[in-house]
CSV table of C-alpha atoms in Angstrom, one decimal:
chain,number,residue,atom,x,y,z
A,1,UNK,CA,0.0,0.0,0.0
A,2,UNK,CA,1.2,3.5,-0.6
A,3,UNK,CA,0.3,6.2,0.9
A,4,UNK,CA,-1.1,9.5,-0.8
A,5,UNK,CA,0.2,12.4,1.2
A,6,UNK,CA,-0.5,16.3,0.8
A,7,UNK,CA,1.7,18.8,-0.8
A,8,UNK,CA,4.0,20.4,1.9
A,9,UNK,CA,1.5,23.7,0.3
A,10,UNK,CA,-1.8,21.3,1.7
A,11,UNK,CA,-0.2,21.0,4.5
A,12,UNK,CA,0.4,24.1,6.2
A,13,UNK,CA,-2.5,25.6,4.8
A,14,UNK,CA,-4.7,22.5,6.9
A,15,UNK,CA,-2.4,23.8,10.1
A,16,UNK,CA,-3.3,27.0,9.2
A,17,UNK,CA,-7.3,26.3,9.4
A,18,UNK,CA,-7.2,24.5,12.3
A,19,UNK,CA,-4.5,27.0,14.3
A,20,UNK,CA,-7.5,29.3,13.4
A,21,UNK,CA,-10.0,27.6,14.4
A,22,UNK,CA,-8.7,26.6,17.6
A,23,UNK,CA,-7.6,30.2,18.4
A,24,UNK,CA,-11.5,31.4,17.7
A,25,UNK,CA,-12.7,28.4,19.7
A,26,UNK,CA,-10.1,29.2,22.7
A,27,UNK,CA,-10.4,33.0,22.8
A,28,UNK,CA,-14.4,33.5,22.8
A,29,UNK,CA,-14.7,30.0,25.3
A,30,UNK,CA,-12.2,31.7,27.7
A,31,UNK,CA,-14.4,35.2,27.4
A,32,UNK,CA,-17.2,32.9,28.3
A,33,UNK,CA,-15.9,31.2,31.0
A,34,UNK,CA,-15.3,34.5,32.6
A,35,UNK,CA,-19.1,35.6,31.5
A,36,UNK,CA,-19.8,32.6,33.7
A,37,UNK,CA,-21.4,31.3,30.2
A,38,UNK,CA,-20.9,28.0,29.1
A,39,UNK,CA,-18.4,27.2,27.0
A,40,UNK,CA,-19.3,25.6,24.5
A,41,UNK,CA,-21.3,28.7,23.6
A,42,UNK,CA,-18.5,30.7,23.0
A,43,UNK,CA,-16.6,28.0,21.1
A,44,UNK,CA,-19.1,27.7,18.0
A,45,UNK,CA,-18.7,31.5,18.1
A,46,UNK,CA,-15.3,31.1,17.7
A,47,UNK,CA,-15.9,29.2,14.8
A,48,UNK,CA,-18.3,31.5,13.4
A,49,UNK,CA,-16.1,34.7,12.8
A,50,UNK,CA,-14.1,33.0,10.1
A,51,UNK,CA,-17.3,31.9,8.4
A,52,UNK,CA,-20.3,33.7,6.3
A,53,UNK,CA,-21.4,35.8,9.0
A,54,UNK,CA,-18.3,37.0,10.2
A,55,UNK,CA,-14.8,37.0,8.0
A,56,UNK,CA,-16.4,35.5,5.5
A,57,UNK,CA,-18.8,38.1,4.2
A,58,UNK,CA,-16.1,40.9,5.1
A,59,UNK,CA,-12.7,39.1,3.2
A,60,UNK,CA,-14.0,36.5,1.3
A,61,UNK,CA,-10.8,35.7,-0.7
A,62,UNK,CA,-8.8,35.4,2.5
A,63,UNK,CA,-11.1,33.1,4.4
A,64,UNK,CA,-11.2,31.0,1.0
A,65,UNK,CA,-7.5,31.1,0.7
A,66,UNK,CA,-7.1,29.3,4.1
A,67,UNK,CA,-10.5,27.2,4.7
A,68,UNK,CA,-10.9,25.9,0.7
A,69,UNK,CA,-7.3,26.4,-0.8
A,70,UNK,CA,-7.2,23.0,-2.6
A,71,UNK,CA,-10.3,20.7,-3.5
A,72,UNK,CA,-9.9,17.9,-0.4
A,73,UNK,CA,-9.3,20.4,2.4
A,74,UNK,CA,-13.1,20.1,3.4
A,75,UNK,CA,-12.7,16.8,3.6
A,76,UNK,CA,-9.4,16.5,6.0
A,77,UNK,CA,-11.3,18.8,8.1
A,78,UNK,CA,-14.3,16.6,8.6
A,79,UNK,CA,-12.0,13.8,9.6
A,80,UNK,CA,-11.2,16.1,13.1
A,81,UNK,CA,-15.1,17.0,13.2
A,82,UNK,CA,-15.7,13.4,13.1
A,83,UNK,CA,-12.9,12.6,15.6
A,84,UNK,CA,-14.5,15.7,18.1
A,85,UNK,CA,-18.3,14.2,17.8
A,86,UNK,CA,-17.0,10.5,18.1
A,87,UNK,CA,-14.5,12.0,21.8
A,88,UNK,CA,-17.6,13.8,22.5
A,89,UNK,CA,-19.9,11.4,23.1
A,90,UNK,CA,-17.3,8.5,24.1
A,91,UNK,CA,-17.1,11.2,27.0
A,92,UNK,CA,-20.9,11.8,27.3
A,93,UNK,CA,-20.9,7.9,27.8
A,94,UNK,CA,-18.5,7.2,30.0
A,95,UNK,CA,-19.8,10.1,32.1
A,96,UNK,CA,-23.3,8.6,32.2
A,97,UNK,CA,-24.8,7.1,35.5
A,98,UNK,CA,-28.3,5.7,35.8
A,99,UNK,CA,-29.2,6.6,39.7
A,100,UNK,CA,-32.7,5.8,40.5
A,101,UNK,CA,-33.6,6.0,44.1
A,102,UNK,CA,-37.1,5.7,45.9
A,103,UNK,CA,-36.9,9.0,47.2
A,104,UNK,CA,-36.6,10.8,43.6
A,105,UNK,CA,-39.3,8.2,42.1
A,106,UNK,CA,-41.8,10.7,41.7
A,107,UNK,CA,-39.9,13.7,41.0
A,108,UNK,CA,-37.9,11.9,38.8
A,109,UNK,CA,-40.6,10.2,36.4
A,110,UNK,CA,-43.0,13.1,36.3
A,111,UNK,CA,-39.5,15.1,35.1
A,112,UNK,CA,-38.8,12.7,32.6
A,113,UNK,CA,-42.0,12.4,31.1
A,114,UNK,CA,-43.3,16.1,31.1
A,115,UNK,CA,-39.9,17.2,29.5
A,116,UNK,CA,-39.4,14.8,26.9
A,117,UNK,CA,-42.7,13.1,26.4
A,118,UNK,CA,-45.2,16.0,27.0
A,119,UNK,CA,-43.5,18.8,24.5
A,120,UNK,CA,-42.9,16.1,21.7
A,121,UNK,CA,-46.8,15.5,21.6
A,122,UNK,CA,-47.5,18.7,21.5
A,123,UNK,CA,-44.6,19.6,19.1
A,124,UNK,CA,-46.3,17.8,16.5
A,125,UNK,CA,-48.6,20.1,15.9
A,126,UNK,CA,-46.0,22.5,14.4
A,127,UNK,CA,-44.3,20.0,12.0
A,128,UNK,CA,-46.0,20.8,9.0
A,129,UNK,CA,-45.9,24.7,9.6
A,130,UNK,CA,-41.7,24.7,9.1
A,131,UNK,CA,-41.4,21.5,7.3
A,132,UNK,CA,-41.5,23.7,3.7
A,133,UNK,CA,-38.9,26.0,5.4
A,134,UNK,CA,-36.7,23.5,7.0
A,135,UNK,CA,-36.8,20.1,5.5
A,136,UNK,CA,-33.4,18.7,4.1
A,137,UNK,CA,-32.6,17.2,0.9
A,138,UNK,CA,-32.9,13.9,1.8
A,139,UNK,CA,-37.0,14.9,1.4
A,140,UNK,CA,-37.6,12.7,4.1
A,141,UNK,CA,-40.6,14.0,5.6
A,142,UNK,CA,-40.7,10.9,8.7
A,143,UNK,CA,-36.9,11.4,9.7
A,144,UNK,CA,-37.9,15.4,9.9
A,145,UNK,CA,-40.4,15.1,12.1
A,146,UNK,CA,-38.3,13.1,14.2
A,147,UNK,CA,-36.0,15.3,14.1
A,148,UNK,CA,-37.9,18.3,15.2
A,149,UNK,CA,-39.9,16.8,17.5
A,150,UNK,CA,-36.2,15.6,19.4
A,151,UNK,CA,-35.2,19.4,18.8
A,152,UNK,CA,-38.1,20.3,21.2
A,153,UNK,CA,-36.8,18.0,23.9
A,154,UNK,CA,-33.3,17.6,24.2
A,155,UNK,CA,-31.5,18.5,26.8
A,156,UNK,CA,-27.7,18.8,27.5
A,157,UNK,CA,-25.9,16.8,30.5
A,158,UNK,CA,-22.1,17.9,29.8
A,159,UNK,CA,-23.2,22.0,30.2
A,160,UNK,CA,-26.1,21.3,32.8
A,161,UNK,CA,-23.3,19.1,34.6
A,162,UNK,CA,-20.7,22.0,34.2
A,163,UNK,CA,-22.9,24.8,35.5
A,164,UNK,CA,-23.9,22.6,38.5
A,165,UNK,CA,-20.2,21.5,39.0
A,166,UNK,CA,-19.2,25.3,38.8
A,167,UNK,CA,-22.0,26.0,41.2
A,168,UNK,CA,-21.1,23.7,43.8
A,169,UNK,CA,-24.8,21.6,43.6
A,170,UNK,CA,-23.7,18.9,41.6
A,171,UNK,CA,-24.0,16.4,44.9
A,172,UNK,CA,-27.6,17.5,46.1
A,173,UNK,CA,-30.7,15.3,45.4
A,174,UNK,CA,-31.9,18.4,42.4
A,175,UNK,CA,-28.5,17.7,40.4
A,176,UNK,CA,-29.7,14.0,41.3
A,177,UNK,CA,-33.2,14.0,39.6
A,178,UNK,CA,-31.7,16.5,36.5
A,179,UNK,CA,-28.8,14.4,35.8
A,180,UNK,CA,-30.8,11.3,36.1
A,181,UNK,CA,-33.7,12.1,34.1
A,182,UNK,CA,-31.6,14.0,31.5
A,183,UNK,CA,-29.8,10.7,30.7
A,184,UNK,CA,-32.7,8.5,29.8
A,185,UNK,CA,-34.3,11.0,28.3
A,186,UNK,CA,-31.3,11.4,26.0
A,187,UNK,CA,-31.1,7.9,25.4
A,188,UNK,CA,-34.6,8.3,24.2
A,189,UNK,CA,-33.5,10.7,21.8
A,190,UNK,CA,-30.8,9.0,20.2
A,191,UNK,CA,-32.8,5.9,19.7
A,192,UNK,CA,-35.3,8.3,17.7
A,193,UNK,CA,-32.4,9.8,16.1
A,194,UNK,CA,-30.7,6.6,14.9
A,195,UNK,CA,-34.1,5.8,13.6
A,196,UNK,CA,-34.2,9.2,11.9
A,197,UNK,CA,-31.0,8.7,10.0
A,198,UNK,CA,-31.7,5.1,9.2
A,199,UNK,CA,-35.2,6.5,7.2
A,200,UNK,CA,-33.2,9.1,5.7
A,201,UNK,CA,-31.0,6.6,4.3
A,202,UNK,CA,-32.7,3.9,3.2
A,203,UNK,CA,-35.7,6.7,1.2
A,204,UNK,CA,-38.8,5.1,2.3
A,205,UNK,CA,-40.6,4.3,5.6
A,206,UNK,CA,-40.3,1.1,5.9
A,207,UNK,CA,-41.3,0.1,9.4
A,208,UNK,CA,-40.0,-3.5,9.7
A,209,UNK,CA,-36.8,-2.2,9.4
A,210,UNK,CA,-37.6,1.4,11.4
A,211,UNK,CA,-38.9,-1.5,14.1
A,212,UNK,CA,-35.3,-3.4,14.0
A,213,UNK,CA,-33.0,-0.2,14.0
A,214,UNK,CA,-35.4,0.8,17.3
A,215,UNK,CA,-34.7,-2.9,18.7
A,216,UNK,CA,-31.1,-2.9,17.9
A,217,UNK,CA,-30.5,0.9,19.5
A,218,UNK,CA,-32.5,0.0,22.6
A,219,UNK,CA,-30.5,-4.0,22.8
A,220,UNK,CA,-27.6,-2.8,22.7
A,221,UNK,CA,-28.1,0.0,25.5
A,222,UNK,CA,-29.9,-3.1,27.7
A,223,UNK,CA,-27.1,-5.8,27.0
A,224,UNK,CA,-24.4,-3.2,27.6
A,225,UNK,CA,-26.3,-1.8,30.8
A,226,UNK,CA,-26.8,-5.5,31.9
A,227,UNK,CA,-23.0,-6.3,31.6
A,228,UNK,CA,-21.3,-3.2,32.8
A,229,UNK,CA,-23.9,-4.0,36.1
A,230,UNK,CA,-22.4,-7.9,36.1
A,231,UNK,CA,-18.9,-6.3,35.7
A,232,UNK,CA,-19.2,-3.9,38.7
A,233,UNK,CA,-18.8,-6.9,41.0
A,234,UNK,CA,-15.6,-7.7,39.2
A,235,UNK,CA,-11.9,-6.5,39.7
A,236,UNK,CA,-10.5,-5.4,36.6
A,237,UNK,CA,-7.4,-3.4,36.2
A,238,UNK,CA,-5.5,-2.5,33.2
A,239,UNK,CA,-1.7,-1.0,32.9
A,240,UNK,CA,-1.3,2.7,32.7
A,241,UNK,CA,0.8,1.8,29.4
A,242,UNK,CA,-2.2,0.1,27.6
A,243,UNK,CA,-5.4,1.9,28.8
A,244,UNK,CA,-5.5,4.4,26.8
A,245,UNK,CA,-4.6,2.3,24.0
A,246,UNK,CA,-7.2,0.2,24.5
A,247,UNK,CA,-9.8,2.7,24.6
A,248,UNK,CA,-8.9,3.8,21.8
A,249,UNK,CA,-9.3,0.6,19.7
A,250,UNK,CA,-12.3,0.2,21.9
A,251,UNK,CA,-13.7,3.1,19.9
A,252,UNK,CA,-12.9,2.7,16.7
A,253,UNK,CA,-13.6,-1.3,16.3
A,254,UNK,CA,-17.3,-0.9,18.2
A,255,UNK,CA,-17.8,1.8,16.1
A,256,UNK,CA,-16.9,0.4,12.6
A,257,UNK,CA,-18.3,-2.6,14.0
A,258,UNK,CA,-21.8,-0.9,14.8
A,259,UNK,CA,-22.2,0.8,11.7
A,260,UNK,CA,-22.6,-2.5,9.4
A,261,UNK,CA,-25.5,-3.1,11.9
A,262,UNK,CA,-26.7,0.7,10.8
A,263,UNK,CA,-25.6,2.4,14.2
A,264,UNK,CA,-24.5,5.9,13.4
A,265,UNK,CA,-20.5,6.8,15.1
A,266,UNK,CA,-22.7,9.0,17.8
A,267,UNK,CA,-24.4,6.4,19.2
A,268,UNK,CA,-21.5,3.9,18.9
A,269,UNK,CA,-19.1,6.3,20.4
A,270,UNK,CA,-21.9,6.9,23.3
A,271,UNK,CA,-21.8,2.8,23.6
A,272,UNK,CA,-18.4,2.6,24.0
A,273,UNK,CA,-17.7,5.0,26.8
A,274,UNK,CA,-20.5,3.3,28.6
A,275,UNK,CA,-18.8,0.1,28.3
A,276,UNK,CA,-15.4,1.3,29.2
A,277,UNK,CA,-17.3,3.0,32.7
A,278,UNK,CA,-18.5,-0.4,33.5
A,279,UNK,CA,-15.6,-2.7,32.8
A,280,UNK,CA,-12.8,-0.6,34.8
A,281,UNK,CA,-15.7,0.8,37.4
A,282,UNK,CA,-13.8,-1.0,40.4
A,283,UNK,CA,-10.3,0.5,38.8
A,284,UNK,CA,-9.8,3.7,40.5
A,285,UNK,CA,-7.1,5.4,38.8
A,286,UNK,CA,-9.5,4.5,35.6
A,287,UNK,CA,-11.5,8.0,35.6
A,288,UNK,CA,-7.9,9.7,36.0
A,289,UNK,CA,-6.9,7.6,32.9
A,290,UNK,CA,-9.9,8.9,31.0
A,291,UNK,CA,-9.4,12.4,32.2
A,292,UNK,CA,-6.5,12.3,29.8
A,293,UNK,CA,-7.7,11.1,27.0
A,294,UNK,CA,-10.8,14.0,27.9
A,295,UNK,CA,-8.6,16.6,28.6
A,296,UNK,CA,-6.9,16.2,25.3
A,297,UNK,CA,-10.0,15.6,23.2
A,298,UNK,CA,-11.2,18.8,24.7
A,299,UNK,CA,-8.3,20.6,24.2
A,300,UNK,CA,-8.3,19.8,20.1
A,301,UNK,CA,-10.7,17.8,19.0
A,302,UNK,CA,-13.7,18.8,20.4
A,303,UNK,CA,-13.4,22.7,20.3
A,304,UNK,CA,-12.6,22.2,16.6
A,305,UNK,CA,-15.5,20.3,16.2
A,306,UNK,CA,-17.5,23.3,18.0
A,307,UNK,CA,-15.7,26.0,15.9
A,308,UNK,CA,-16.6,24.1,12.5
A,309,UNK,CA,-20.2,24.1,13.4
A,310,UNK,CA,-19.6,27.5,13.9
A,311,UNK,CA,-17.9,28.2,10.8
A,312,UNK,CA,-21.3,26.3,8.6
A,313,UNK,CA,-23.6,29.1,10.4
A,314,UNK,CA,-24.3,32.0,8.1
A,315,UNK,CA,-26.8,34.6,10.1
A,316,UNK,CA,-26.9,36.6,6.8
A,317,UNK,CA,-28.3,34.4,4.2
A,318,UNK,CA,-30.9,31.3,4.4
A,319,UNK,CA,-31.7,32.6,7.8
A,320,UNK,CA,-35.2,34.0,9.0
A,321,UNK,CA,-34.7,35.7,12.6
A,322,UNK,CA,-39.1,35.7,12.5
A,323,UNK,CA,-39.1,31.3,12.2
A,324,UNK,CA,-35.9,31.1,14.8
A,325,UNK,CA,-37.3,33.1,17.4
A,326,UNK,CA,-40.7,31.1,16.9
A,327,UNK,CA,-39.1,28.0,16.8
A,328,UNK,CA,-37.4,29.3,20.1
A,329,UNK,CA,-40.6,30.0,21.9
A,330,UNK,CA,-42.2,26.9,21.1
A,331,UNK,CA,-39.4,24.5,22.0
A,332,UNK,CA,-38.5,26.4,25.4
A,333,UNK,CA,-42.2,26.8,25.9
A,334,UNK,CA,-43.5,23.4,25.6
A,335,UNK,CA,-40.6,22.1,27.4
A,336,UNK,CA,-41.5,23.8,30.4
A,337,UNK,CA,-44.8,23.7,30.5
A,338,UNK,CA,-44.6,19.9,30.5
A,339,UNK,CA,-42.1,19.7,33.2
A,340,UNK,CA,-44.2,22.4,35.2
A,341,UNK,CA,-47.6,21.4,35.1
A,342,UNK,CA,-46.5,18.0,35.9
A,343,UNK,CA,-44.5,18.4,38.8
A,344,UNK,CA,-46.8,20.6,39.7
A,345,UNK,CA,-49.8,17.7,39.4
A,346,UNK,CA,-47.6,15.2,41.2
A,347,UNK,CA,-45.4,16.8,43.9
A,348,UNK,CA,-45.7,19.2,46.6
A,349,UNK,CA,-42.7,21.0,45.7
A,350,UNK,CA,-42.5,25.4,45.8
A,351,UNK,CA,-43.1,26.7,42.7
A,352,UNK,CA,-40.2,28.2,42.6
A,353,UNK,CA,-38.3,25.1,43.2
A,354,UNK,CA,-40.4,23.7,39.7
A,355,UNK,CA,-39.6,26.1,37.7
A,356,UNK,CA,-35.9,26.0,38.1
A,357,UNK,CA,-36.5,22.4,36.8
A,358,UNK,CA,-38.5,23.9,33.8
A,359,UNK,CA,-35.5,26.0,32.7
A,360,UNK,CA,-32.9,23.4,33.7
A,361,UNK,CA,-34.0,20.6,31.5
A,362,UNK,CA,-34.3,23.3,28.6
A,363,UNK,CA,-30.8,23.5,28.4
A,364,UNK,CA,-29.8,21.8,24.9
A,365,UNK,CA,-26.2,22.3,25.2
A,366,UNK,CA,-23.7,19.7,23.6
A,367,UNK,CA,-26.5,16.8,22.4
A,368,UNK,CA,-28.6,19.7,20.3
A,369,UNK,CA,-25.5,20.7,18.6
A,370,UNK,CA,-25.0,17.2,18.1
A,371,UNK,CA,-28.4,16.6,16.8
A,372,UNK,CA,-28.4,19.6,14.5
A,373,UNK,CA,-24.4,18.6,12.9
A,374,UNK,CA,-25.8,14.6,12.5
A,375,UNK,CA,-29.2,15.7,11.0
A,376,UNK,CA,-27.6,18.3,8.7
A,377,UNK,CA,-24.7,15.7,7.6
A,378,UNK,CA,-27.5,13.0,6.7
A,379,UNK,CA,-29.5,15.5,4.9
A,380,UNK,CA,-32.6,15.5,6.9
A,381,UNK,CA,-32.7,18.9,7.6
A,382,UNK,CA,-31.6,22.0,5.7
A,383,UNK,CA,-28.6,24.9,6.5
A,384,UNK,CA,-31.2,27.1,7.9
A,385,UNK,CA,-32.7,24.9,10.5
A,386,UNK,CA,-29.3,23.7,11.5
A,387,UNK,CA,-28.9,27.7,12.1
A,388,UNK,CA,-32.0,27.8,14.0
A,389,UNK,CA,-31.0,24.5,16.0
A,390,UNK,CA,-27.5,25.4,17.2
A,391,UNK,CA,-28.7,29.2,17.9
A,392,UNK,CA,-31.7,27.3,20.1
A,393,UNK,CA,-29.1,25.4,22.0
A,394,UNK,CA,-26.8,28.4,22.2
A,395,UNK,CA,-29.4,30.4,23.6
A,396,UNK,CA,-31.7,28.2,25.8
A,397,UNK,CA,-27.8,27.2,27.5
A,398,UNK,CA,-27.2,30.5,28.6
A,399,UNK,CA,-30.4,31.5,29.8
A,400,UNK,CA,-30.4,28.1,32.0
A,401,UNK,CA,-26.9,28.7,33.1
A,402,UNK,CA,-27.3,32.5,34.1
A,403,UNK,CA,-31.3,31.2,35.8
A,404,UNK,CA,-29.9,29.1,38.0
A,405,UNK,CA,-26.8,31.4,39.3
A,406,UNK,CA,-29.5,34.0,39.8
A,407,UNK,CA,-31.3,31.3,41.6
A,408,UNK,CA,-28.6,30.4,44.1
A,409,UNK,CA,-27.9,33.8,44.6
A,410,UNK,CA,-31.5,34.8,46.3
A,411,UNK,CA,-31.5,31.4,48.1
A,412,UNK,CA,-28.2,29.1,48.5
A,413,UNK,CA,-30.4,26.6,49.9
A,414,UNK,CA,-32.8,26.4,47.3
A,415,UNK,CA,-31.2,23.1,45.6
A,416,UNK,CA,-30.4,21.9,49.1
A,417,UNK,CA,-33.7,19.7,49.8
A,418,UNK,CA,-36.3,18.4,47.8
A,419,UNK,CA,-38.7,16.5,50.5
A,420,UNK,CA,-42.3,16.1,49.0
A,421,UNK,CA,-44.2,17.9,52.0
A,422,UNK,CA,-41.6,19.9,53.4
A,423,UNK,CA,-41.4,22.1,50.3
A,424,UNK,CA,-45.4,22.7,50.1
């Protein structure tokens, strides 16, 4: 085999992009950080000044000369977008704990439900009003509504995470029931999104195979669940020298793997961080080992996966501020109205105490980007509804983040205690 390299030209133009990108991605996420905004927000910023909103529209020839200066560099580029969704989510899954106790029962299942189940009904009325507007060229009219419908829904557990972790309430029973609730209903999600793509791809509703994707997504979650829990009990340790090594073939063989049995790399990378989590769960100096490989991901891969979703957005063409900021209201909306009025039907919690979990659990975060890059890439949706779906997430994150500070601020104890009764 021989390889086919780049001209040394290629080359350092590639460096050039992604030194850009990087430096975008670091500078604005730093300002946010100090903004006390999340990250993430400030990253796909980043991205965006070099692209048709920013840079772009003001020196075109430059931007073109560095981001398009031969025909593959688009391509190259995707391979480190790919590598930041695929570290992403292996993260997302690693990170994922299931923690259902008798105490949250109620809390927990009428948050569930009236944030994930409760808005996507009732998003379904709207389909067919921004379908013309935002349907991709894929045409598929089934994988859109799923889409949209998961648009309404989703929310984010690496920024709600951070913002609890930065506010010192990430061990109290309301990070509990968020966190918790968060991570099913994301599974959820992804199952409907697998689905989505696997419509998408194969042109036609077909719901034999629609029912086996669904099986196989849900299976594979159950068997790997029902493992990891059988591995617990076990003591497995692994050499410093061949960890991360092995979590790295982990990722890419489960994932290549997964994709003959139509499992999308986001869902396979979400797998396989699961099932590293379980099998090394009695290893202590495991979650330092994946630190590593998580602090370099986010260091490079994952920033520059956030800056070129930045980059695609263009606010000045095939962008409607009138459908995003209706599209905005009715996602936030819906979302908490379900989680209010159930919690509200179910518990005897303050009000006040409610509502923080209405504007928690609309914080989209790292999964909407994610859902707006995957549906975009298969086609299902168009460039402006990717626009309106990363600017939802970008937005509905902040306001959640800045909420809850606001929150703690008029009542440090306010995420303290969540006793049915005692809260009335």
């Amino acid at each position: 085999m021989k390889l086919v390299t780049l001209t040394d030209s290629e080359i350092m133009m590639t460096l050039t992009a992604l030194a850009c990108l990087l430096t975008g991605a670091f500078l604005v996420g730093r300002l946010f950080e100090k903004m006390q905004a999340p990250k993430v927000v400030g990253e796909i910023i980043g991205g965006m000044l070099f692209g048709g909103t920013f840079l772009q529209a003001v020196v075109p020839g430059l931007m073109e000369g560095i981001f398009n200066s031969y025909s593959e560099e688009g391509k190259v580029l995707n391979i480190f977008y790919q590598l930041g969704l695929s570290f992403l989510m292996f993260s997302s899954g690693y990170n994922t704990k299931i923690d259902l106790q008798k105490k949250n029962s109620t809390i927990f299942l009428s948050l569930f439900i009236g944030s994930t189940i409760i808005p996507m009904i009732a998003g379904l009325a709207f389909v067919k009003g921004f379908a013309p507007y935002f349907i991709g060229e894929a045409n598929s009219y089934v994988a859109f509504l799923l889409v949209f419908i998961i648009g309404i829904a989703i929310t984010s557990i690496p920024v709600i995470s951070k913002i609890f972790f930065d506010m010192g309430i990430i061990h109290t029973r309301f990070a509990n029931v968020v966190l918790t609730a968060s991570t099913l209903q994301d599974l959820c999600l992804w199952i409907l999104l697998n689905t989505a793509i696997d419509i998408a791809l194969s042109e036609e509703l077909n719901l034999g195979s629609m029912c086996v994707v669904i099986f196989l997504t849900l299976a594979l979650f159950l068997i790997i669940h029902f493992i990891g829990a059988k591995l617990e009990k076990v003591d497995i340790h692994i050499s410093n020298s061949s960890f991360m090594q092995l979590c790295f073939i982990s990722l890419f063989v489960i994932v290549a793997a997964l994709s003959y049995l139509r499992i999308n790399i986001m869902y396979s990378a979400f797998l396989t961080g699961y099932i590293i989590r379980s099998i090394t769960n009695k290893d202590k100096n495991a979650e330092e080992k994946v630190k590593c490989i998580t602090d370099f991901s986010f260091s490079f891969f994952v920033p520059i996966y956030f800056a070129l979703v930045g980059i695609q957005l263009n606010l000045l063409h095939n962008f409607s501020l009138v459908r995003f900021a209706v599209f905005f209201l009715i996602a936030f909306v819906l979302e908490w109205i379900g989680t209010v009025l159930l919690l509200l039907m179910t518990t005897k919690l303050k009000k006040k105490v409610i509502w923080n979990f209405g504007i928690t659990m609309n914080a989209r975060g790292g999964p909407g980007i994610v859902l707006a890059t995957v549906a975009y890439n298969y086609g299902i949706i168009n460039v402006e509804f990717f626009t309106v779906l990363i600017l939802t997430t970008m937005l509905s994150s902040l306001l959640a983040g800045y909420w809850l500070r606001g929150q703690q601020k008029k009542d440090e104890t306010i995420f303290d205690s969540l006793e049915e009764g005692e809260c009335a």
